[in-house]
Amino acid sequence: MKKSTISLKTTLLTTILVVCFLSCKNEKKAEDVKKEVLTTYNEENGGTLCLSEASWFPHSQTPPPAEGKGSPFDVSSTTNCIFHQWSWQKFLWVTKPEGDLPLFLNQKEIIQVTDAMEPVVQQAGASVVLTDTIQAGFSHGILKVNPAYNSATDKALTVHYSIHTSLIMQESAEAFKAALASGKLPANNLETFPVGSLELKVSWVDVTAIPNDKLKDYYTTTAAVINKDGKTYTNTNVALLGMHVVGVVENHPEFIWATFEHNDMAPNYDWKANSASSATEKLLFAKGSTTGLDGITFIKDDKPVLASKAFDLFQYGVPVTASGYMKTSQSEPENFNNIKEINASVAKNLKDVWQNYFYNGSIWIDTDSLTPLQQAQKIVKLGSSISAATPGSSARGSLNCANVTMETFTQTFQSNISDINVKNLANCFSCHSPISFAGNTSPIYLSHIFDAYIQSSEGKSKKEIDLMKDDQHKKISEFLRTLK
């Protein structure tokens, strides 16, 4: 099939599915009908199916993705593609314009919160408040841009972060907190956040880090940036660099952990050449090349081992070696190709500034054929092994999922690049397990901001909570380093 007919075919497929769901309800299960249609479609189109939908465009009209009952996730056997489609559509939905701001900054359906899930007091004249510069992980990494990217400024400016949640998740968190405090809900439990729960983490930098001729390719807004006194703010024009989109869909209380990046920030590591390189200056990577992990390893004194040499360890978070894809809990290159295909499909249809951002993968776990109770039980039973990517494990998607602006220095916990293998891959679940900072277990503790919210409600200070996080991250790092 020619590329020019793909969108039409996809639209027809959607129509056929809807008709079949309605008219075949009494003769066959809708799920079986859907499988038959998808099989026929795949056979006709050489197996290519992971594309954007016509209904997502124009971006100003992107609807929220179907994610509850009757959605593509409301089946006993899922496909890899639907997770990537949800990720892209959710990103487009939260970034679609609503007046002068994208939806995620309107403080209506989605609100900005602290890393302990408390609502952030917005500042006059700004659309977002920026107080945080420290990355996750006990190394307390701070990311600074390549000063040569904008020679006119020539400053290694610091990347900032904001966190946002849906009202659905915020309200659920408040209910869980009350139940835990009253004793109606034990600290060890099988509760899960409801469908529609959403967390966003967004990275930003002062626009002066970017050359004027390239600034048009970034989403920019006004942020209230905290001053050194820790009390006052300065309104500053900032550019959006990356975004985590983390949400609950039907049958997946572990959340889908998706990530997006601007396309002019850093190269991917070339495992065949054993180096990362760029012929031009990039925002996080100085022109030239580097070998090994120095560019993504943080040390003390506010700097990495090698400055301005940050890179994505694995393209789309798909683990490879010099000889090809690693043997993991799923077969490749299906996941890799699906991400590549849907990125191209979206880019072709987007007409605004967001066409300069790409989807770098997502991760979830296999919950096919499980009831909601069994899903929760599985998450708790997996515990810290929920991140495992070895054959037979439950993790699916981009098994070394990371964002170069947020997990710059935790893309791996190994000291040498030659030590990285399928046993010690790092991903979102490496840190976001069902084990709380206090050692309790529940699917709701997968959210660190919720965990911190509970610890704070029990009287612990931010410093005490941060130490608990550090201790947990250090144990994870030490454990993964033993898996050679």
CSV table of C-alpha atoms in Angstrom, one decimal:
chain,number,residue,atom,x,y,z
A,1,MET,CA,0.0,0.0,0.0
A,2,LYS,CA,1.3,3.5,-0.8
A,3,LYS,CA,2.0,5.8,2.0
A,4,SER,CA,-0.5,8.4,0.7
A,5,THR,CA,-3.3,6.0,1.3
A,6,ILE,CA,-2.4,5.1,4.9
A,7,SER,CA,-4.4,7.7,6.7
A,8,LEU,CA,-7.5,6.8,4.6
A,9,LYS,CA,-7.0,3.1,5.3
A,10,THR,CA,-6.6,3.8,9.0
A,11,THR,CA,-9.8,5.9,9.1
A,12,LEU,CA,-11.6,3.1,7.3
A,13,LEU,CA,-10.2,0.6,9.8
A,14,THR,CA,-11.6,2.6,12.6
A,15,THR,CA,-15.0,2.8,11.0
A,16,ILE,CA,-15.1,-0.9,10.4
A,17,LEU,CA,-14.1,-1.6,14.0
A,18,VAL,CA,-16.9,0.6,15.3
A,19,VAL,CA,-19.5,-1.0,13.1
A,20,CYS,CA,-18.4,-4.5,14.1
A,21,PHE,CA,-18.4,-3.6,17.8
A,22,LEU,CA,-22.0,-2.5,17.4
A,23,SER,CA,-23.5,-4.9,14.9
A,24,CYS,CA,-21.7,-8.1,15.9
A,25,LYS,CA,-22.2,-7.8,19.6
A,26,ASN,CA,-24.6,-10.7,19.9
A,27,GLU,CA,-22.8,-13.0,17.5
A,28,LYS,CA,-19.1,-12.7,18.5
A,29,LYS,CA,-17.2,-11.1,21.2
A,30,ALA,CA,-16.1,-7.6,20.1
A,31,GLU,CA,-12.6,-8.5,21.0
A,32,ASP,CA,-12.6,-11.4,18.5
A,33,VAL,CA,-14.1,-9.2,15.8
A,34,LYS,CA,-11.4,-6.6,16.4
A,35,LYS,CA,-8.6,-9.3,16.1
A,36,GLU,CA,-10.1,-10.5,12.7
A,37,VAL,CA,-10.2,-6.9,11.3
A,38,LEU,CA,-6.7,-6.2,12.5
A,39,THR,CA,-5.3,-9.4,11.0
A,40,THR,CA,-6.9,-8.6,7.7
A,41,TYR,CA,-5.6,-5.1,7.8
A,42,ASN,CA,-2.1,-6.3,8.6
A,43,GLU,CA,-2.1,-8.8,5.8
A,44,GLU,CA,-3.1,-6.2,3.3
A,45,ASN,CA,-0.6,-3.6,4.4
A,46,GLY,CA,2.6,-5.7,4.9
A,47,GLY,CA,2.1,-5.7,8.7
A,48,THR,CA,2.3,-1.9,9.0
A,49,LEU,CA,-0.4,-0.6,11.4
A,50,CYS,CA,1.2,1.6,14.1
A,51,LEU,CA,0.2,5.0,12.8
A,52,SER,CA,-1.5,8.1,14.0
A,53,GLU,CA,-5.2,8.5,13.5
A,54,ALA,CA,-6.8,11.2,11.3
A,55,SER,CA,-9.0,12.3,14.3
A,56,TRP,CA,-5.9,13.5,16.2
A,57,PHE,CA,-5.5,16.4,13.7
A,58,PRO,CA,-5.5,19.3,13.5
A,59,HIS,CA,-3.7,19.5,16.9
A,60,SER,CA,-6.1,22.2,18.1
A,61,GLN,CA,-8.8,19.5,18.1
A,62,THR,CA,-7.0,16.5,19.4
A,63,PRO,CA,-9.4,14.5,21.6
A,64,PRO,CA,-8.3,12.6,24.7
A,65,PRO,CA,-7.5,9.0,23.9
A,66,ALA,CA,-10.0,6.2,24.8
A,67,GLU,CA,-8.5,4.5,27.8
A,68,GLY,CA,-11.3,3.1,29.9
A,69,LYS,CA,-14.1,0.6,29.2
A,70,GLY,CA,-14.6,-0.1,25.5
A,71,SER,CA,-11.1,1.2,24.7
A,72,PRO,CA,-8.3,-0.7,22.9
A,73,PHE,CA,-7.1,-1.7,26.4
A,74,ASP,CA,-10.4,-3.3,27.4
A,75,VAL,CA,-9.4,-6.7,26.0
A,76,SER,CA,-7.7,-9.8,27.2
A,77,SER,CA,-4.9,-9.7,24.7
A,78,THR,CA,-3.3,-6.3,23.8
A,79,THR,CA,-1.0,-5.3,20.9
A,80,ASN,CA,2.3,-3.4,21.2
A,81,CYS,CA,1.0,-0.6,19.0
A,82,ILE,CA,-1.9,0.6,21.2
A,83,PHE,CA,0.5,1.7,23.9
A,84,HIS,CA,2.4,3.9,21.5
A,85,GLN,CA,-0.8,5.3,20.0
A,86,TRP,CA,-2.1,6.2,23.5
A,87,SER,CA,1.3,7.8,24.4
A,88,TRP,CA,1.3,10.1,21.3
A,89,GLN,CA,-2.4,11.0,21.5
A,90,LYS,CA,-2.1,11.8,25.2
A,91,PHE,CA,0.9,14.0,24.6
A,92,LEU,CA,-1.0,15.8,21.8
A,93,TRP,CA,-4.0,16.2,24.0
A,94,VAL,CA,-2.1,17.7,26.9
A,95,THR,CA,-0.2,20.1,24.6
A,96,LYS,CA,-3.1,21.1,22.4
A,97,PRO,CA,-3.8,24.9,22.6
A,98,GLU,CA,-6.5,26.2,24.9
A,99,GLY,CA,-6.4,30.0,24.5
A,100,ASP,CA,-2.8,31.2,24.9
A,101,LEU,CA,-1.6,28.1,26.7
A,102,PRO,CA,-1.5,24.3,26.1
A,103,LEU,CA,-4.0,22.3,28.1
A,104,PHE,CA,-1.5,21.0,30.7
A,105,LEU,CA,-0.8,24.6,31.8
A,106,ASN,CA,-4.4,25.8,32.2
A,107,GLN,CA,-4.7,24.7,35.9
A,108,LYS,CA,-8.1,23.3,35.2
A,109,GLU,CA,-8.1,19.6,34.2
A,110,ILE,CA,-4.4,19.4,35.1
A,111,ILE,CA,-2.7,21.2,37.9
A,112,GLN,CA,1.0,21.9,38.8
A,113,VAL,CA,2.2,20.2,42.0
A,114,THR,CA,5.3,19.9,44.1
A,115,ASP,CA,7.3,16.7,44.3
A,116,ALA,CA,5.2,15.9,47.3
A,117,MET,CA,2.0,16.3,45.4
A,118,GLU,CA,1.0,19.7,47.0
A,119,PRO,CA,-0.6,22.2,44.6
A,120,VAL,CA,1.8,24.9,43.5
A,121,VAL,CA,0.8,28.5,44.1
A,122,GLN,CA,1.0,30.2,40.7
A,123,GLN,CA,2.8,33.5,40.3
A,124,ALA,CA,1.5,36.6,38.5
A,125,GLY,CA,2.4,36.9,34.8
A,126,ALA,CA,3.7,33.3,34.6
A,127,SER,CA,2.2,30.1,33.4
A,128,VAL,CA,4.5,27.7,35.3
A,129,VAL,CA,6.6,27.9,38.5
A,130,LEU,CA,10.1,26.5,38.4
A,131,THR,CA,11.9,25.7,41.7
A,132,ASP,CA,13.4,22.3,41.0
A,133,THR,CA,16.7,21.6,39.2
A,134,ILE,CA,17.7,18.2,40.7
A,135,GLN,CA,17.3,15.0,38.8
A,136,ALA,CA,16.1,11.7,40.2
A,137,GLY,CA,18.7,9.5,41.7
A,138,PHE,CA,21.0,9.7,44.8
A,139,SER,CA,23.7,11.4,42.8
A,140,HIS,CA,21.5,14.6,42.7
A,141,GLY,CA,22.4,15.3,39.1
A,142,ILE,CA,22.0,18.8,37.7
A,143,LEU,CA,21.9,19.1,33.9
A,144,LYS,CA,23.4,22.1,32.2
A,145,VAL,CA,23.2,22.9,28.5
A,146,ASN,CA,26.1,23.1,26.0
A,147,PRO,CA,27.2,26.8,26.1
A,148,ALA,CA,28.4,26.6,22.5
A,149,TYR,CA,24.8,25.8,21.3
A,150,ASN,CA,24.1,29.5,21.5
A,151,SER,CA,27.5,31.2,21.1
A,152,ALA,CA,25.8,34.6,21.5
A,153,THR,CA,25.1,33.7,25.2
A,154,ASP,CA,27.8,31.2,25.8
A,155,LYS,CA,26.4,30.1,29.1
A,156,ALA,CA,25.9,26.6,30.6
A,157,LEU,CA,22.4,27.3,31.8
A,158,THR,CA,20.6,24.9,34.2
A,159,VAL,CA,17.6,22.8,33.2
A,160,HIS,CA,14.5,23.1,35.5
A,161,TYR,CA,11.6,20.8,36.1
A,162,SER,CA,7.9,21.0,36.8
A,163,ILE,CA,5.4,18.3,37.8
A,164,HIS,CA,1.7,18.2,36.9
A,165,THR,CA,-1.2,15.9,37.8
A,166,SER,CA,-4.8,15.3,36.6
A,167,LEU,CA,-7.6,16.2,39.0
A,168,ILE,CA,-8.6,12.6,38.9
A,169,MET,CA,-5.3,11.5,40.4
A,170,GLN,CA,-5.2,14.4,42.8
A,171,GLU,CA,-8.6,13.5,44.2
A,172,SER,CA,-7.8,9.8,44.5
A,173,ALA,CA,-4.5,10.7,46.3
A,174,GLU,CA,-6.5,12.7,48.8
A,175,ALA,CA,-8.9,9.8,49.4
A,176,PHE,CA,-6.1,7.3,49.8
A,177,LYS,CA,-4.3,9.6,52.3
A,178,ALA,CA,-7.4,9.9,54.4
A,179,ALA,CA,-8.0,6.2,54.3
A,180,LEU,CA,-4.4,5.4,55.3
A,181,ALA,CA,-4.5,8.0,58.1
A,182,SER,CA,-7.7,6.6,59.6
A,183,GLY,CA,-6.5,3.0,59.4
A,184,LYS,CA,-9.3,2.0,57.0
A,185,LEU,CA,-6.6,1.2,54.5
A,186,PRO,CA,-3.5,-0.6,55.7
A,187,ALA,CA,-0.1,0.6,54.6
A,188,ASN,CA,0.3,-2.7,52.7
A,189,ASN,CA,-2.7,-2.9,50.3
A,190,LEU,CA,-3.8,-3.6,46.7
A,191,GLU,CA,-5.4,-0.3,45.9
A,192,THR,CA,-4.7,1.2,42.4
A,193,PHE,CA,-5.1,4.7,40.9
A,194,PRO,CA,-8.2,4.9,38.6
A,195,VAL,CA,-8.2,5.2,34.8
A,196,GLY,CA,-7.5,8.8,33.9
A,197,SER,CA,-4.9,9.3,36.6
A,198,LEU,CA,-2.0,11.3,35.0
A,199,GLU,CA,1.4,12.6,36.0
A,200,LEU,CA,3.5,14.9,33.8
A,201,LYS,CA,7.1,15.9,34.4
A,202,VAL,CA,8.4,18.6,32.2
A,203,SER,CA,11.9,20.0,31.6
A,204,TRP,CA,12.6,23.6,30.8
A,205,VAL,CA,15.5,26.0,30.1
A,206,ASP,CA,16.0,29.7,29.8
A,207,VAL,CA,15.4,30.6,26.1
A,208,THR,CA,18.8,32.4,26.0
A,209,ALA,CA,20.4,28.9,25.9
A,210,ILE,CA,18.9,28.6,22.3
A,211,PRO,CA,20.0,30.5,19.2
A,212,ASN,CA,17.4,33.0,17.9
A,213,ASP,CA,17.1,31.2,14.6
A,214,LYS,CA,16.2,27.9,16.3
A,215,LEU,CA,14.0,29.2,19.1
A,216,LYS,CA,10.9,29.1,16.8
A,217,ASP,CA,11.2,25.3,16.9
A,218,TYR,CA,10.6,25.1,20.7
A,219,TYR,CA,7.5,25.7,22.7
A,220,THR,CA,8.2,28.7,24.9
A,221,THR,CA,6.3,30.4,27.7
A,222,THR,CA,6.9,32.6,30.8
A,223,ALA,CA,8.0,30.9,34.0
A,224,ALA,CA,8.4,32.2,37.5
A,225,VAL,CA,11.9,30.9,38.3
A,226,ILE,CA,12.9,30.8,41.9
A,227,ASN,CA,15.7,33.1,43.0
A,228,LYS,CA,18.7,32.1,45.1
A,229,ASP,CA,17.0,33.4,48.2
A,230,GLY,CA,14.5,30.6,47.8
A,231,LYS,CA,11.5,32.9,48.4
A,232,THR,CA,11.2,35.3,45.4
A,233,TYR,CA,10.8,34.7,41.7
A,234,THR,CA,11.9,36.2,38.4
A,235,ASN,CA,9.6,35.9,35.4
A,236,THR,CA,11.7,34.3,32.7
A,237,ASN,CA,11.0,33.1,29.1
A,238,VAL,CA,11.7,29.4,29.0
A,239,ALA,CA,11.7,26.7,26.3
A,240,LEU,CA,10.2,23.2,26.8
A,241,LEU,CA,12.8,20.4,26.3
A,242,GLY,CA,11.1,17.2,27.3
A,243,MET,CA,8.1,15.6,28.9
A,244,HIS,CA,7.1,12.4,30.7
A,245,VAL,CA,3.5,11.4,30.2
A,246,VAL,CA,2.5,8.8,32.8
A,247,GLY,CA,-1.0,7.6,32.9
A,248,VAL,CA,-3.4,4.8,34.0
A,249,VAL,CA,-5.5,3.0,31.3
A,250,GLU,CA,-7.9,0.1,31.6
A,251,ASN,CA,-6.1,-3.1,32.9
A,252,HIS,CA,-2.8,-1.2,33.5
A,253,PRO,CA,-2.8,0.2,37.0
A,254,GLU,CA,1.1,0.2,36.8
A,255,PHE,CA,0.7,3.3,34.5
A,256,ILE,CA,2.1,3.6,31.0
A,257,TRP,CA,5.4,5.5,31.3
A,258,ALA,CA,5.9,7.5,28.1
A,259,THR,CA,8.6,10.1,27.3
A,260,PHE,CA,9.1,12.8,24.7
A,261,GLU,CA,12.1,15.0,23.7
A,262,HIS,CA,12.9,17.8,21.4
A,263,ASN,CA,14.7,16.6,18.3
A,264,ASP,CA,17.8,18.9,18.4
A,265,MET,CA,19.2,18.1,21.9
A,266,ALA,CA,21.4,15.0,21.8
A,267,PRO,CA,22.5,12.1,19.7
A,268,ASN,CA,21.9,8.4,20.3
A,269,TYR,CA,24.8,6.2,21.3
A,270,ASP,CA,26.1,4.2,18.3
A,271,TRP,CA,26.7,0.8,19.7
A,272,LYS,CA,28.5,-0.5,16.6
A,273,ALA,CA,30.9,2.5,16.6
A,274,ASN,CA,31.0,2.5,20.4
A,275,SER,CA,30.5,6.3,20.5
A,276,ALA,CA,28.1,9.1,20.5
A,277,SER,CA,28.8,11.9,18.0
A,278,SER,CA,27.4,15.0,16.3
A,279,ALA,CA,28.8,17.1,13.5
A,280,THR,CA,27.0,20.2,14.8
A,281,GLU,CA,26.5,21.8,18.2
A,282,LYS,CA,23.4,20.5,20.0
A,283,LEU,CA,21.7,21.8,23.1
A,284,LEU,CA,23.1,19.1,25.4
A,285,PHE,CA,26.0,17.8,23.3
A,286,ALA,CA,29.0,19.7,22.1
A,287,LYS,CA,30.2,19.1,18.5
A,288,GLY,CA,32.5,16.0,18.3
A,289,SER,CA,32.3,12.6,19.8
A,290,THR,CA,32.6,10.6,23.1
A,291,THR,CA,33.0,7.0,24.0
A,292,GLY,CA,31.7,5.3,27.1
A,293,LEU,CA,29.6,6.7,29.9
A,294,ASP,CA,31.4,9.9,31.0
A,295,GLY,CA,28.9,12.1,29.4
A,296,ILE,CA,26.0,10.6,31.3
A,297,THR,CA,27.7,10.0,34.7
A,298,PHE,CA,27.3,12.6,37.4
A,299,ILE,CA,29.9,13.4,40.0
A,300,LYS,CA,30.0,15.9,42.9
A,301,ASP,CA,30.6,19.7,42.5
A,302,ASP,CA,27.6,20.3,40.3
A,303,LYS,CA,28.9,18.6,37.2
A,304,PRO,CA,29.1,15.3,35.2
A,305,VAL,CA,32.4,13.6,34.5
A,306,LEU,CA,32.3,15.1,31.0
A,307,ALA,CA,30.3,18.3,30.4
A,308,SER,CA,28.2,18.9,27.4
A,309,LYS,CA,28.3,15.3,26.1
A,310,ALA,CA,24.9,14.0,27.2
A,311,PHE,CA,23.3,11.4,24.9
A,312,ASP,CA,20.5,8.9,24.7
A,313,LEU,CA,22.0,5.6,25.6
A,314,PHE,CA,19.5,3.6,23.5
A,315,GLN,CA,17.4,5.0,20.6
A,316,TYR,CA,13.7,4.8,21.7
A,317,GLY,CA,14.9,3.0,24.9
A,318,VAL,CA,15.3,-0.2,22.9
A,319,PRO,CA,18.4,-2.1,24.2
A,320,VAL,CA,20.9,-3.1,21.6
A,321,THR,CA,24.5,-4.3,21.4
A,322,ALA,CA,27.1,-4.0,18.7
A,323,SER,CA,25.7,-7.1,17.1
A,324,GLY,CA,22.0,-6.2,17.3
A,325,TYR,CA,18.9,-6.2,19.6
A,326,MET,CA,19.3,-7.8,23.1
A,327,LYS,CA,17.3,-10.8,23.8
A,328,THR,CA,14.7,-9.5,26.3
A,329,SER,CA,11.2,-10.1,27.5
A,330,GLN,CA,9.8,-9.3,24.1
A,331,SER,CA,10.8,-9.7,20.5
A,332,GLU,CA,12.3,-6.9,18.5
A,333,PRO,CA,12.3,-5.0,16.2
A,334,GLU,CA,8.5,-4.8,16.5
A,335,ASN,CA,8.5,-2.3,19.3
A,336,PHE,CA,11.3,-0.3,17.7
A,337,ASN,CA,9.6,-0.2,14.3
A,338,ASN,CA,6.3,0.7,15.8
A,339,ILE,CA,7.8,3.8,17.5
A,340,LYS,CA,9.7,4.8,14.4
A,341,GLU,CA,6.6,4.4,12.3
A,342,ILE,CA,4.2,6.4,14.5
A,343,ASN,CA,6.8,9.2,15.0
A,344,ALA,CA,7.0,9.6,11.2
A,345,SER,CA,3.2,9.4,10.9
A,346,VAL,CA,2.6,12.1,13.5
A,347,ALA,CA,5.4,14.4,12.2
A,348,LYS,CA,3.8,14.3,8.8
A,349,ASN,CA,0.5,15.5,10.1
A,350,LEU,CA,1.5,18.0,12.8
A,351,LYS,CA,1.8,21.7,11.6
A,352,ASP,CA,2.7,23.5,14.8
A,353,VAL,CA,5.7,23.8,17.0
A,354,TRP,CA,5.1,20.3,18.5
A,355,GLN,CA,6.3,18.7,15.3
A,356,ASN,CA,9.8,19.3,16.6
A,357,TYR,CA,9.3,16.9,19.4
A,358,PHE,CA,9.5,13.1,19.2
A,359,TYR,CA,8.3,10.1,21.2
A,360,ASN,CA,11.3,8.3,22.7
A,361,GLY,CA,9.3,5.2,23.9
A,362,SER,CA,7.3,4.0,26.8
A,363,ILE,CA,7.2,1.0,29.2
A,364,TRP,CA,4.4,-1.0,30.9
A,365,ILE,CA,3.9,-4.6,32.1
A,366,ASP,CA,2.1,-7.6,30.7
A,367,THR,CA,-1.3,-7.8,32.4
A,368,ASP,CA,-3.1,-9.7,29.6
A,369,SER,CA,-6.0,-11.9,30.7
A,370,LEU,CA,-5.8,-10.8,34.4
A,371,THR,CA,-8.6,-9.4,36.5
A,372,PRO,CA,-8.1,-6.0,38.2
A,373,LEU,CA,-7.4,-7.9,41.5
A,374,GLN,CA,-4.9,-10.1,39.8
A,375,GLN,CA,-3.2,-7.1,38.2
A,376,ALA,CA,-2.7,-5.5,41.6
A,377,GLN,CA,-1.5,-8.7,43.1
A,378,LYS,CA,1.0,-9.2,40.2
A,379,ILE,CA,2.4,-5.7,40.7
A,380,VAL,CA,3.0,-6.3,44.4
A,381,LYS,CA,4.4,-9.8,43.8
A,382,LEU,CA,6.8,-8.5,41.3
A,383,GLY,CA,8.1,-5.9,43.8
A,384,SER,CA,11.5,-4.6,42.8
A,385,SER,CA,11.7,-7.1,39.9
A,386,ILE,CA,9.0,-5.2,38.1
A,387,SER,CA,11.7,-3.6,36.0
A,388,ALA,CA,13.3,-6.9,34.9
A,389,ALA,CA,13.7,-7.1,31.1
A,390,THR,CA,15.1,-10.7,30.9
A,391,PRO,CA,13.3,-13.3,28.7
A,392,GLY,CA,10.2,-14.4,30.6
A,393,SER,CA,9.8,-11.2,32.6
A,394,SER,CA,6.8,-8.9,32.6
A,395,ALA,CA,8.1,-5.6,31.4
A,396,ARG,CA,7.1,-4.5,27.9
A,397,GLY,CA,7.9,-1.6,25.5
A,398,SER,CA,11.1,0.4,25.7
A,399,LEU,CA,13.0,-1.7,28.3
A,400,ASN,CA,15.6,1.0,28.9
A,401,CYS,CA,13.2,3.9,28.8
A,402,ALA,CA,14.6,7.2,29.8
A,403,ASN,CA,14.6,10.9,29.0
A,404,VAL,CA,17.9,12.6,28.2
A,405,THR,CA,16.8,15.7,30.1
A,406,MET,CA,15.4,14.0,33.2
A,407,GLU,CA,17.3,10.8,33.6
A,408,THR,CA,20.5,12.0,32.0
A,409,PHE,CA,22.6,10.4,34.7
A,410,THR,CA,20.5,7.4,35.6
A,411,GLN,CA,20.1,5.8,32.1
A,412,THR,CA,22.3,3.1,33.5
A,413,PHE,CA,23.7,2.2,36.9
A,414,GLN,CA,26.8,0.6,35.5
A,415,SER,CA,30.3,2.1,35.7
A,416,ASN,CA,31.5,0.8,32.3
A,417,ILE,CA,29.5,0.6,29.1
A,418,SER,CA,30.8,-2.9,28.5
A,419,ASP,CA,29.0,-4.0,31.7
A,420,ILE,CA,25.5,-3.2,30.4
A,421,ASN,CA,23.5,-6.2,29.6
A,422,VAL,CA,19.9,-7.5,29.7
A,423,LYS,CA,20.1,-8.4,33.4
A,424,ASN,CA,20.9,-4.8,34.5
A,425,LEU,CA,19.0,-2.6,32.2
A,426,ALA,CA,17.6,0.6,33.8
A,427,ASN,CA,14.1,1.9,33.2
A,428,CYS,CA,11.2,3.8,34.9
A,429,PHE,CA,10.3,0.7,36.9
A,430,SER,CA,13.9,0.4,38.3
A,431,CYS,CA,12.9,3.2,40.8
A,432,HIS,CA,9.1,3.3,40.5
A,433,SER,CA,8.3,-0.1,42.1
A,434,PRO,CA,5.4,-1.0,44.3
A,435,ILE,CA,7.7,-0.7,47.4
A,436,SER,CA,7.3,2.7,49.2
A,437,PHE,CA,10.2,4.7,50.7
A,438,ALA,CA,9.1,3.3,54.1
A,439,GLY,CA,9.2,-0.3,52.8
A,440,ASN,CA,5.4,-0.9,52.5
A,441,THR,CA,3.9,-2.4,49.3
A,442,SER,CA,1.0,-1.3,47.1
A,443,PRO,CA,0.5,-0.4,43.4
A,444,ILE,CA,-0.2,3.2,44.5
A,445,TYR,CA,3.4,3.6,45.7
A,446,LEU,CA,4.6,3.4,42.0
A,447,SER,CA,4.0,7.1,42.1
A,448,HIS,CA,6.9,8.8,43.9
A,449,ILE,CA,5.0,12.1,44.3
A,450,PHE,CA,2.2,10.2,46.0
A,451,ASP,CA,4.6,8.3,48.2
A,452,ALA,CA,6.2,11.6,49.2
A,453,TYR,CA,2.7,13.0,49.8
A,454,ILE,CA,2.0,10.3,52.3
A,455,GLN,CA,5.3,10.6,54.0
A,456,SER,CA,4.8,14.3,54.3
A,457,SER,CA,1.3,13.8,55.8
A,458,GLU,CA,2.9,11.6,58.4
A,459,GLY,CA,5.0,14.5,59.6
A,460,LYS,CA,8.3,13.8,57.7
A,461,SER,CA,10.2,16.9,56.5
A,462,LYS,CA,11.3,17.3,52.8
A,463,LYS,CA,14.9,16.6,53.9
A,464,GLU,CA,13.8,13.3,55.6
A,465,ILE,CA,11.8,12.3,52.6
A,466,ASP,CA,14.7,13.1,50.2
A,467,LEU,CA,17.0,10.9,52.4
A,468,MET,CA,14.5,8.0,52.2
A,469,LYS,CA,14.4,8.4,48.4
A,470,ASP,CA,18.2,8.5,48.2
A,471,ASP,CA,18.5,5.4,50.3
A,472,GLN,CA,16.1,3.5,48.1
A,473,HIS,CA,17.8,4.7,44.9
A,474,LYS,CA,21.3,3.8,46.3
A,475,LYS,CA,20.1,0.2,47.1
A,476,ILE,CA,18.7,-0.1,43.5
A,477,SER,CA,21.9,1.1,42.0
A,478,GLU,CA,24.0,-1.2,44.1
A,479,PHE,CA,21.8,-4.2,43.3
A,480,LEU,CA,21.9,-3.6,39.5
A,481,ARG,CA,25.6,-3.2,39.6
A,482,THR,CA,25.9,-6.7,40.8
A,483,LEU,CA,24.1,-8.1,37.8
A,484,LYS,CA,26.9,-8.5,35.3
